[in-house]
mmCIF file of C-alpha atoms in Angstrom:
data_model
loop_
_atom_site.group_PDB
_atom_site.id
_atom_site.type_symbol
_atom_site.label_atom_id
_atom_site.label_comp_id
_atom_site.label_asym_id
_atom_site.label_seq_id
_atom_site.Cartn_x
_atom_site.Cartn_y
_atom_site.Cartn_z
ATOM 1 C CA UNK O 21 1.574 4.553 -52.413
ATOM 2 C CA UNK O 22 -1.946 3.025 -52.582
ATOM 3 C CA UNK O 23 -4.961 5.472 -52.677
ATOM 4 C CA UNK O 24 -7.125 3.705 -49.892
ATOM 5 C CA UNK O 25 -9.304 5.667 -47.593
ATOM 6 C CA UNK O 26 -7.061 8.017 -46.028
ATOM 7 C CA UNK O 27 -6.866 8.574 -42.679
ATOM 8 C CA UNK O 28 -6.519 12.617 -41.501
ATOM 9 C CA UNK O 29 -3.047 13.066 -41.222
ATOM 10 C CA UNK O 30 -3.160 14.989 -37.958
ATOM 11 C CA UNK O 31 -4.455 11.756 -36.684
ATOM 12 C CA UNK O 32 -1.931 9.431 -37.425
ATOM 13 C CA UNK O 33 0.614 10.318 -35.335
ATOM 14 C CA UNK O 34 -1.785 9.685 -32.716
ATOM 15 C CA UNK O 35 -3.240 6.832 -33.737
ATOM 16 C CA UNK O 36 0.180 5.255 -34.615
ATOM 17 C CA UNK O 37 1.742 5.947 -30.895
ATOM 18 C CA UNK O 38 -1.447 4.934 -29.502
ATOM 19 C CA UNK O 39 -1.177 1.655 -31.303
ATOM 20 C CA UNK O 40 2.759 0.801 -30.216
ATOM 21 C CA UNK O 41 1.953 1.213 -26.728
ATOM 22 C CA UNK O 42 -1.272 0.089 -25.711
ATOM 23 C CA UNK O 43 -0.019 -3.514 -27.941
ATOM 24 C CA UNK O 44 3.174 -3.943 -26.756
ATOM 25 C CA UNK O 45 2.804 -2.346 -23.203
ATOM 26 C CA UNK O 46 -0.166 -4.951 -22.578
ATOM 27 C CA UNK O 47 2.076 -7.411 -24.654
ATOM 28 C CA UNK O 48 4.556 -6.745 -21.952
ATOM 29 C CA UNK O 49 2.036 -7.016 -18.943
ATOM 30 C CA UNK O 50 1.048 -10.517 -20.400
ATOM 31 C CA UNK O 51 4.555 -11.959 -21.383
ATOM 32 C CA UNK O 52 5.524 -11.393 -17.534
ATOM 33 C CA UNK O 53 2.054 -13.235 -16.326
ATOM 34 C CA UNK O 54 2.799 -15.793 -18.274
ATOM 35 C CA UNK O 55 6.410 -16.399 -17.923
ATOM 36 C CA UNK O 56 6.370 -15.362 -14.534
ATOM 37 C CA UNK O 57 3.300 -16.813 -12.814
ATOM 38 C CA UNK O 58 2.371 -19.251 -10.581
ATOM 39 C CA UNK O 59 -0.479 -22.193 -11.259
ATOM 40 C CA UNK O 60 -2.264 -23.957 -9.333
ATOM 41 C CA UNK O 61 -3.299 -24.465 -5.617
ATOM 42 C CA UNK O 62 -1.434 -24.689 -2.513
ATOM 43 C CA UNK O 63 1.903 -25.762 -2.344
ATOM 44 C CA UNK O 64 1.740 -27.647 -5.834
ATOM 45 C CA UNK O 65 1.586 -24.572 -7.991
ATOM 46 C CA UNK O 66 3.585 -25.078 -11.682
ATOM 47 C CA UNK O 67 5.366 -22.262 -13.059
ATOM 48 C CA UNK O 68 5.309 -22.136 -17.430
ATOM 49 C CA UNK O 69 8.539 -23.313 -18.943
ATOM 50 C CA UNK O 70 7.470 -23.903 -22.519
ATOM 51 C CA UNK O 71 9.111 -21.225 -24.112
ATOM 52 C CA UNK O 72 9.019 -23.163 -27.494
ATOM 53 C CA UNK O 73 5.860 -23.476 -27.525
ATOM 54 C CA UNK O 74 4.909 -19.935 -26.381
ATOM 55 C CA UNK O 75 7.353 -18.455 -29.595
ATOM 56 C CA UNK O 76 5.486 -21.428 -31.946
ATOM 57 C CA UNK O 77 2.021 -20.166 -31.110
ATOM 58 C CA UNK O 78 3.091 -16.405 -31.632
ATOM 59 C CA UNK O 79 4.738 -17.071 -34.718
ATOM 60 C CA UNK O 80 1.713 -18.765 -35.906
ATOM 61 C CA UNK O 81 -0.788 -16.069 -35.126
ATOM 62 C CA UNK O 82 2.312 -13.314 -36.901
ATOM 63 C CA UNK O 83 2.240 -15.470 -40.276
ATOM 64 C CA UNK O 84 -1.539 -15.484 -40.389
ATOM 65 C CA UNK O 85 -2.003 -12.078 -39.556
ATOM 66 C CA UNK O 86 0.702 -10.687 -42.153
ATOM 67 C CA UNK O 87 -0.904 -13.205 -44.595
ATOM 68 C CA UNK O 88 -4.568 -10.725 -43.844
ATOM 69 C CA UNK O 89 -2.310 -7.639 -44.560
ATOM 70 C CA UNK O 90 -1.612 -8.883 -48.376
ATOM 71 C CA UNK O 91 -4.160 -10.229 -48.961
ATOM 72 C CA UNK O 92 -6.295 -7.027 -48.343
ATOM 73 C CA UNK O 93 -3.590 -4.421 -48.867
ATOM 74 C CA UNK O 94 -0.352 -5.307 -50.315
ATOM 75 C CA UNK O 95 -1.198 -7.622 -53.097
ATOM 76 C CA UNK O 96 0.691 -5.703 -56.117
ATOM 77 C CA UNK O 97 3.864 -6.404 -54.489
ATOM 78 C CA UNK O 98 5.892 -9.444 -56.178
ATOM 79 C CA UNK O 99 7.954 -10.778 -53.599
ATOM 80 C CA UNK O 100 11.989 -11.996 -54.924
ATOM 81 C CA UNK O 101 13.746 -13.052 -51.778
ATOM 82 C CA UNK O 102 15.520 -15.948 -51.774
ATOM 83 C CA UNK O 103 13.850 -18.684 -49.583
ATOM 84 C CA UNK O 104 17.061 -19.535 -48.032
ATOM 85 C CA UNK O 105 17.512 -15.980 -46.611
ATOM 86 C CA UNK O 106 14.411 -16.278 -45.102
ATOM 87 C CA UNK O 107 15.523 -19.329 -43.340
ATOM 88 C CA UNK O 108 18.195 -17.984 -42.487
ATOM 89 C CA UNK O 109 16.740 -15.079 -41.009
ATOM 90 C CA UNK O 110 14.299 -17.213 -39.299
ATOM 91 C CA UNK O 111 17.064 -18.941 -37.195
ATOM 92 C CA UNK O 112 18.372 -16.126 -35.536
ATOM 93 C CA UNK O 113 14.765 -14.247 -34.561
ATOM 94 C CA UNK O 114 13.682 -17.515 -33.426
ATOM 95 C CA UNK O 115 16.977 -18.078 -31.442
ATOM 96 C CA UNK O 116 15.869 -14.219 -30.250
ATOM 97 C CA UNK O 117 12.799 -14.817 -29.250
ATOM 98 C CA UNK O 118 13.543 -18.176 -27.510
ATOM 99 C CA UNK O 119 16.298 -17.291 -25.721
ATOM 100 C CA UNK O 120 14.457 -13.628 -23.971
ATOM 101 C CA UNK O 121 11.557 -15.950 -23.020
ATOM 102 C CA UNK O 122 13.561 -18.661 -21.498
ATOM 103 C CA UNK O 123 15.907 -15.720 -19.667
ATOM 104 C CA UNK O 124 12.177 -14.451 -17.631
ATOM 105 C CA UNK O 125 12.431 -17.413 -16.251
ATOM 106 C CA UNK O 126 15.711 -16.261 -13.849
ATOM 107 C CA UNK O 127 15.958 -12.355 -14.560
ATOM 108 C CA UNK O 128 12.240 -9.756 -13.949
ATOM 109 C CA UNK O 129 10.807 -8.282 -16.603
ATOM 110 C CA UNK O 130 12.311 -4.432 -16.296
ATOM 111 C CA UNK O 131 16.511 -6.212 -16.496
ATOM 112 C CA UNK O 132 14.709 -8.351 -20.176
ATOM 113 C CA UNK O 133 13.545 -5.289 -20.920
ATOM 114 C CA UNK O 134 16.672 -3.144 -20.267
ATOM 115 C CA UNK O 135 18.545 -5.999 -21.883
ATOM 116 C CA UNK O 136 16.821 -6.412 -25.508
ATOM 117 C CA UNK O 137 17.014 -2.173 -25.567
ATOM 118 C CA UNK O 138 20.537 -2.854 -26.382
ATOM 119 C CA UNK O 139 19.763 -4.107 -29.258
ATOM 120 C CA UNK O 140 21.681 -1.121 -31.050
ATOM 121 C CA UNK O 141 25.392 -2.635 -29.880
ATOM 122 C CA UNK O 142 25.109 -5.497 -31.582
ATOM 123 C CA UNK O 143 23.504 -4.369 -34.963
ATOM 124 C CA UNK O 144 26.061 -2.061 -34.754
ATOM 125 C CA UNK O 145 29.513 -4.326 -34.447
ATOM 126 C CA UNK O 146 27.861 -7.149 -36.886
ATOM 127 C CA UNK O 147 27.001 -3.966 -39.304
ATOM 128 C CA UNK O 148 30.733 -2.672 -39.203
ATOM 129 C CA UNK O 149 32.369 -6.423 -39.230
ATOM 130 C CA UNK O 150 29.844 -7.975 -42.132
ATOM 131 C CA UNK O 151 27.638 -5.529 -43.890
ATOM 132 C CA UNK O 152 31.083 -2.819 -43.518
ATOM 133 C CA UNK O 153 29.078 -0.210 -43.089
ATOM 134 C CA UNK O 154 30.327 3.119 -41.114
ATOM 135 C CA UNK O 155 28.269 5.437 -38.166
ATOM 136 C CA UNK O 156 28.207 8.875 -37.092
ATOM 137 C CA UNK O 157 30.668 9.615 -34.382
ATOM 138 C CA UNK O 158 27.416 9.982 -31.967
ATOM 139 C CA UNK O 159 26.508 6.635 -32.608
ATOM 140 C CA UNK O 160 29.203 5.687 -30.736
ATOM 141 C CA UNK O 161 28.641 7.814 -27.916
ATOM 142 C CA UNK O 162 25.138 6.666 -27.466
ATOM 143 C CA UNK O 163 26.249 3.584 -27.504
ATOM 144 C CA UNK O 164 28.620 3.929 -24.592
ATOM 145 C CA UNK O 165 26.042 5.407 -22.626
ATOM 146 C CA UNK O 166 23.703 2.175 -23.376
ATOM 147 C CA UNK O 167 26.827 0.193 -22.244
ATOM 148 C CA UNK O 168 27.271 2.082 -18.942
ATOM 149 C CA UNK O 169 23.443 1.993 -18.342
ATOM 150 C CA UNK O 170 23.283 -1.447 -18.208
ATOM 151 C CA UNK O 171 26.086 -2.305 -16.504
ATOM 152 C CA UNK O 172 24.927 -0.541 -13.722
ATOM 153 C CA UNK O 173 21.476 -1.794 -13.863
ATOM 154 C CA UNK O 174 22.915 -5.598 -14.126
ATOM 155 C CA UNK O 175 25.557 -4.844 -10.974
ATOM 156 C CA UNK O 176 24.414 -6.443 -7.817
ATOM 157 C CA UNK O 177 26.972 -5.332 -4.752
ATOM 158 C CA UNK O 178 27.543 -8.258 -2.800
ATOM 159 C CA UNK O 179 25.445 -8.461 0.313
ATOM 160 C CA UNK O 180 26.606 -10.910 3.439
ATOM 161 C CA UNK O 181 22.914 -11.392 4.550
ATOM 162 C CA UNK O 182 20.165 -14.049 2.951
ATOM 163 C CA UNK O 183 19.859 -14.786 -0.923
ATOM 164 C CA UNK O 184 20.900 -18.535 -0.883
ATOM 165 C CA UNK O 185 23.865 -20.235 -2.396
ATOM 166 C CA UNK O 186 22.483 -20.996 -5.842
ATOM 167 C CA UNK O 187 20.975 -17.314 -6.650
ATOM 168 C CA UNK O 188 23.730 -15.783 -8.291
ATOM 169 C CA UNK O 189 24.177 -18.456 -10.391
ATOM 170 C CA UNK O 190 20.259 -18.029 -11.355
ATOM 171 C CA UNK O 191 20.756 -14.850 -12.342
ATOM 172 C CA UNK O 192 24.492 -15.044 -14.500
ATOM 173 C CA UNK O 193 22.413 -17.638 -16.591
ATOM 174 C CA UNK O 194 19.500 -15.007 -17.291
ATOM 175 C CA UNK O 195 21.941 -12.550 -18.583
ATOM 176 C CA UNK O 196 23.821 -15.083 -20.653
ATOM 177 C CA UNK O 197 20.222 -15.743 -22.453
ATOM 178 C CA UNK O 198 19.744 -11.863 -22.888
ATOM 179 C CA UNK O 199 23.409 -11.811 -24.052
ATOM 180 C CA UNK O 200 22.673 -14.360 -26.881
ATOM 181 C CA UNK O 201 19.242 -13.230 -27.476
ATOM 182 C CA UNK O 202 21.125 -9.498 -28.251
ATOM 183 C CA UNK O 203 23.837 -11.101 -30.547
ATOM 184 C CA UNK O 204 20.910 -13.064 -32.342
ATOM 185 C CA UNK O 205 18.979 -10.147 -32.377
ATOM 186 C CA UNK O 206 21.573 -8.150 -34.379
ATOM 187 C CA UNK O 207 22.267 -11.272 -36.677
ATOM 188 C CA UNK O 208 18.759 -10.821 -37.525
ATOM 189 C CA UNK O 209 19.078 -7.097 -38.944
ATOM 190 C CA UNK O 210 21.683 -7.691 -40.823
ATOM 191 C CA UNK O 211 19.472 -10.509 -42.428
ATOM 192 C CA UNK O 212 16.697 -8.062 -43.054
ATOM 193 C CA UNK O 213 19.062 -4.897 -43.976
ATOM 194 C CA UNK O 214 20.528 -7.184 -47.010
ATOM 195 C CA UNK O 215 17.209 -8.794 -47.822
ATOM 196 C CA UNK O 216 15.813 -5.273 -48.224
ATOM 197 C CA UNK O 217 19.262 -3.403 -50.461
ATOM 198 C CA UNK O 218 19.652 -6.243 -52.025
ATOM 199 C CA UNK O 219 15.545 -7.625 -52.906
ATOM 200 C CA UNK O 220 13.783 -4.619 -51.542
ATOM 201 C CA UNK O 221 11.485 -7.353 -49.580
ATOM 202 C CA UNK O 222 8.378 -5.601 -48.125
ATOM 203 C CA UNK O 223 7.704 -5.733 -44.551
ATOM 204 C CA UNK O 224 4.543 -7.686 -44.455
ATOM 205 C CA UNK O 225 6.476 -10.423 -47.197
ATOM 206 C CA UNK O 226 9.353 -10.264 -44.505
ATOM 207 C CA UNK O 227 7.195 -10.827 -41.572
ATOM 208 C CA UNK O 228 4.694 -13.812 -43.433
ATOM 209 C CA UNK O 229 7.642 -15.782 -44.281
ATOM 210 C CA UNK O 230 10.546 -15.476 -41.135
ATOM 211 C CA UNK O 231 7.078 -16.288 -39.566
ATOM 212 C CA UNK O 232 6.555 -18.952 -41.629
ATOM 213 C CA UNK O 233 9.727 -20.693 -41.364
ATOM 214 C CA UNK O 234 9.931 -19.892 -38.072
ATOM 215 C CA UNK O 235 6.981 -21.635 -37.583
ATOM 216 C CA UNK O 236 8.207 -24.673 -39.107
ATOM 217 C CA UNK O 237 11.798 -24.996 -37.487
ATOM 218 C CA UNK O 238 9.772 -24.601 -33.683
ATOM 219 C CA UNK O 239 6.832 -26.803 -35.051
ATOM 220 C CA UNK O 240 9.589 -29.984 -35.654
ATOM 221 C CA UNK O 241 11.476 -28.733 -32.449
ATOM 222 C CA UNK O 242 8.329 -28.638 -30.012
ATOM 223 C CA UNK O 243 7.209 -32.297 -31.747
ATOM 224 C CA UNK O 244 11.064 -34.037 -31.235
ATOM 225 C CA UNK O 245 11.174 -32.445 -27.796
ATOM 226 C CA UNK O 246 8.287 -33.454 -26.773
ATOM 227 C CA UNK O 247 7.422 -29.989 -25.518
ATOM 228 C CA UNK O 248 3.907 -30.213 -27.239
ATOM 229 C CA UNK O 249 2.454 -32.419 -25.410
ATOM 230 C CA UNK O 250 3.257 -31.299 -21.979
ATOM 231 C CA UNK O 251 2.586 -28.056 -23.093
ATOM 232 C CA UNK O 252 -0.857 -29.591 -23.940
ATOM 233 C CA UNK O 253 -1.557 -31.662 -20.583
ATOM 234 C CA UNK O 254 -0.354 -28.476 -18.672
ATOM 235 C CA UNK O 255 -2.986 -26.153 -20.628
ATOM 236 C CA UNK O 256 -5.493 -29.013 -19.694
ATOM 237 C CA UNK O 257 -4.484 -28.425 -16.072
ATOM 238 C CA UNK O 258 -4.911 -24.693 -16.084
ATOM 239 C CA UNK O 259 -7.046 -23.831 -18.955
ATOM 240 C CA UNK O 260 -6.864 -20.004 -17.825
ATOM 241 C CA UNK O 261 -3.643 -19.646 -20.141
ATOM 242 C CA UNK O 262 -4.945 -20.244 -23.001
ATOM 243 C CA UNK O 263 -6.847 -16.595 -23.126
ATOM 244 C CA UNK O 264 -3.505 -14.852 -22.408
ATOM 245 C CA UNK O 265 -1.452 -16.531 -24.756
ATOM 246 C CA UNK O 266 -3.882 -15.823 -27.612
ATOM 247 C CA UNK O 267 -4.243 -12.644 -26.350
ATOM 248 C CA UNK O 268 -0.288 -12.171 -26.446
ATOM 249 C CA UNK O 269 -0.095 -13.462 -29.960
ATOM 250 C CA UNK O 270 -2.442 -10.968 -30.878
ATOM 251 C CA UNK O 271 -0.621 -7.836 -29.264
ATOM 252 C CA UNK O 272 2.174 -8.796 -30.768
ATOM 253 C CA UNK O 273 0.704 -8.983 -33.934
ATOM 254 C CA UNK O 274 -1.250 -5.872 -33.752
ATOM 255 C CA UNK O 275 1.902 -4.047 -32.493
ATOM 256 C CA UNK O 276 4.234 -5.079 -35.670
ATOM 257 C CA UNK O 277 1.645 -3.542 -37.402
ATOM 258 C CA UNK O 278 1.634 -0.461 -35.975
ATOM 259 C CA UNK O 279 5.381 -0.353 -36.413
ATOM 260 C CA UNK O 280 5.251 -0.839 -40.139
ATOM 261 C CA UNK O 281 2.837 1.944 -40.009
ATOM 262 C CA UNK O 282 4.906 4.380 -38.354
ATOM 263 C CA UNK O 283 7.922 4.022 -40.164
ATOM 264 C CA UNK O 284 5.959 4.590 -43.856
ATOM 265 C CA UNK O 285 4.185 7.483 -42.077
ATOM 266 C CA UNK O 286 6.696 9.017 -40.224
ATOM 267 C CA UNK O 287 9.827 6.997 -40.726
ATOM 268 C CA UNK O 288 12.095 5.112 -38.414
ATOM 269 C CA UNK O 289 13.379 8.198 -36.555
ATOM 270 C CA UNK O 290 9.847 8.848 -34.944
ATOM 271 C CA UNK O 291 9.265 4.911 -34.905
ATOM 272 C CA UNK O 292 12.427 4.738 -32.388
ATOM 273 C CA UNK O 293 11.391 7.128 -29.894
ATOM 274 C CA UNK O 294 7.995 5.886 -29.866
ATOM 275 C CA UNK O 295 9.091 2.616 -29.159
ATOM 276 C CA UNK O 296 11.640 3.726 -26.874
ATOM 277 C CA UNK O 297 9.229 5.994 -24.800
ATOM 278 C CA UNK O 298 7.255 2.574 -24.651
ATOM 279 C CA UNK O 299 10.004 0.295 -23.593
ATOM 280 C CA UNK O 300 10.436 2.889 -20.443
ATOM 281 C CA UNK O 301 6.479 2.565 -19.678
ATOM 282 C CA UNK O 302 6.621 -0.769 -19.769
ATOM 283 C CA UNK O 303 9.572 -0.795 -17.271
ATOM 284 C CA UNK O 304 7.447 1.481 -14.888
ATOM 285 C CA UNK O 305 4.243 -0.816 -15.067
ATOM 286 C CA UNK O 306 6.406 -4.171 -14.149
ATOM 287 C CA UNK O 307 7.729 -2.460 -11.385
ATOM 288 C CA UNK O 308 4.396 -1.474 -10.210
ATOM 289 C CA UNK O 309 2.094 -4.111 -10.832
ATOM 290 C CA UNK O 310 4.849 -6.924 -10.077
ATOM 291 C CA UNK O 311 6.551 -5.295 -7.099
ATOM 292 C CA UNK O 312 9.642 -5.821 -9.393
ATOM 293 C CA UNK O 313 12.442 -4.043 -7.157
ATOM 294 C CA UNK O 314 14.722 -1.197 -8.900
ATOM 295 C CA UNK O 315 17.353 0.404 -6.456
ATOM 296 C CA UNK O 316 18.088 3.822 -6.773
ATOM 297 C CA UNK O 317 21.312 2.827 -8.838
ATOM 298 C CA UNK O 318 19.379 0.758 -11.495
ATOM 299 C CA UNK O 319 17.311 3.774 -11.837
ATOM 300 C CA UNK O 320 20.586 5.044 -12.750
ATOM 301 C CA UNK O 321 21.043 2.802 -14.946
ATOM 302 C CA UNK O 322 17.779 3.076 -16.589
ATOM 303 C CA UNK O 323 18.085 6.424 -17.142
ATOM 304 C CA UNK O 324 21.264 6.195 -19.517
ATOM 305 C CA UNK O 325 19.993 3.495 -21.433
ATOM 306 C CA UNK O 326 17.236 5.356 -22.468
ATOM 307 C CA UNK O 327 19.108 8.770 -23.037
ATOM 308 C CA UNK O 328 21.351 6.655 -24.840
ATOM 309 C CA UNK O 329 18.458 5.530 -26.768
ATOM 310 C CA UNK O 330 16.962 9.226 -27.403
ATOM 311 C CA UNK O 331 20.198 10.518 -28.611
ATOM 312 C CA UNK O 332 20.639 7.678 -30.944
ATOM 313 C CA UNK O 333 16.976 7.952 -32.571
ATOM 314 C CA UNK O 334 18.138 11.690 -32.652
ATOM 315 C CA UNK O 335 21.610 12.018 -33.540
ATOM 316 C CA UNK O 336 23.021 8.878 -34.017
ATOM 317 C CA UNK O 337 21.721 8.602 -37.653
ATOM 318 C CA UNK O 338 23.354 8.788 -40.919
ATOM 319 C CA UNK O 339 22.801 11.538 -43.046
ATOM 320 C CA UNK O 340 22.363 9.198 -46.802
ATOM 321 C CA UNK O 341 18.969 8.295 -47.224
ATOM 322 C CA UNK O 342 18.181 4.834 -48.541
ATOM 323 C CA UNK O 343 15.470 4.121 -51.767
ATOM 324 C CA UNK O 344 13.370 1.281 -50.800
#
């Protein structure tokens, strides 16, 4: 471990949960303004539908800011992943990324949110069918209880009032993002679980170059598309974005490194319920300062994904410790 100026350990639990939430909770606040919002005057306002180019942009400012970290703190480190693992990688957290940005654009922020926190199902079933690797018993029970959560967030009883013809058909598409952003999603950790048994890749080398080739796929995709440029006229139209998409590169950032943090601190048991405890915040600040509606049996369902959740980061661990 390095000997830099230490920081007083009864701090840094603090200062580490602190981190997590005001990034990502403001991270949150901004992703729905963007995604979400309306530009413009009268009845010609524009809503933003360059996801590309939103994941491009915070991939860019990721890869610059993990290239700060070694340069001023990880240096020593001699980095022996295979380039073509990174690429790999890359595919799927860009296919992520993309695909839970494009679903805001038919589902509100709390059902992304409650969607991407079942994250856990699919790293599990890809880790038992590729990586063969075996789980408590009470992972599987958590799991269930994610399952059931969501479900019942996700139902919508059929009403015969108002709604128009074409809105359920909105919404099935949403989920069917979320549903491919979750399968990606776990594709993705089992990238990074064999890049670190196999070439004990550090986190900040792991998060420069995914970012990097990330960067580079979306760069060629936004350029054949032809995203870019209306991207560009549409920024020159409402120049007010620009602030909140830098500032949502940032927080995302900022937040990753608060992650890393916590899990060499404190490890990835306190690192889940932090984040966890965030993802529910986050939830409860949509709702309030989007007037995003949650019936009385979504708040069902919220509650089980997140117990879910808790029990996992609790129970739902394995017992062999891992050497990194």
């Amino acid at each position: 471990t390095p000997s830099r100026p230490q920081l007083p350990a009864r701090l840094r639990l603090p200062l580490c949960f602190l981190g997590v939430f005001v990034c990502y909770f403001y991270y949150g606040i901004l992703q729905e303004k963007i995604t979400r919002g309306r530009y413009g005057e009268g009845p010609d306002k524009e809503k933003f539908t360059f996801a590309l180019t939103l994941v491009f942009i915070q991939c860019v400012i990721n890869a610059m800011f993990a290239k700060i970290l070694i340069r001023f703190f990880d240096t020593a480190r001699v980095d022996r992943t295979r380039n073509w693992l990174y690429a790999a990688c890359s595919v799927s957290y860009l296919g992520a990324m993309v695909s839970s940005n494009s679903a805001l654009q038919f589902v509100n922020y709390p059902t992304q949110v409650l969607g991407k926190s079942c994250k856990p199902i699919p790293v599990m079933l890809l880790g038992v069918t590729l990586l063969k690797k075996s789980y408590p018993k009470a992972k599987y029970v958590c799991v269930l209880l994610i399952v059931a959560g969501v479900a019942l967030f996700l139902y919508r009883p059929r009403t015969g009032g108002g709604g128009g013809g074409g809105g359920e058909h909105v919404v099935g598409y949403g989920e069917l993002l979320l549903l491919l952003s979750l399968t990606l999603d776990g594709l993705t950790g089992v990238s990074q679980d064999h890049m670190r048994a196999h070439y004990q890749t550090g986190s900040n080398q792991m998060m420069l170059n995914i970012n990097l080739w990330s960067t580079l796929v979306l760069g060629g995709a936004i350029l054949f598309t032809g995203e870019l440029w209306g991207f560009l006229r549409f920024a020159e139209r409402h120049p007010g974005i620009l602030s909140s998409i830098l500032l949502f590169g940032l927080t995302s950032a900022l937040g990753q490194s608060f992650i890393f943090m916590t899990v060499v601190y404190f490890g990835p048991l306190t690192c889940s319920i932090v984040t966890t405890t965030r993802k529910f915040f986050t939830i409860l600040a949509s709702v309030v300062l989007f007037a995003n509606p949650i019936s009385s049996l979504q708040w069902v369902g919220t509650v089980l994904v997140f117990l879910g959740l808790g029990l996992d980061a609790r129970y739902g661990k394995s017992s062999k410790k891992t050497s990194r």
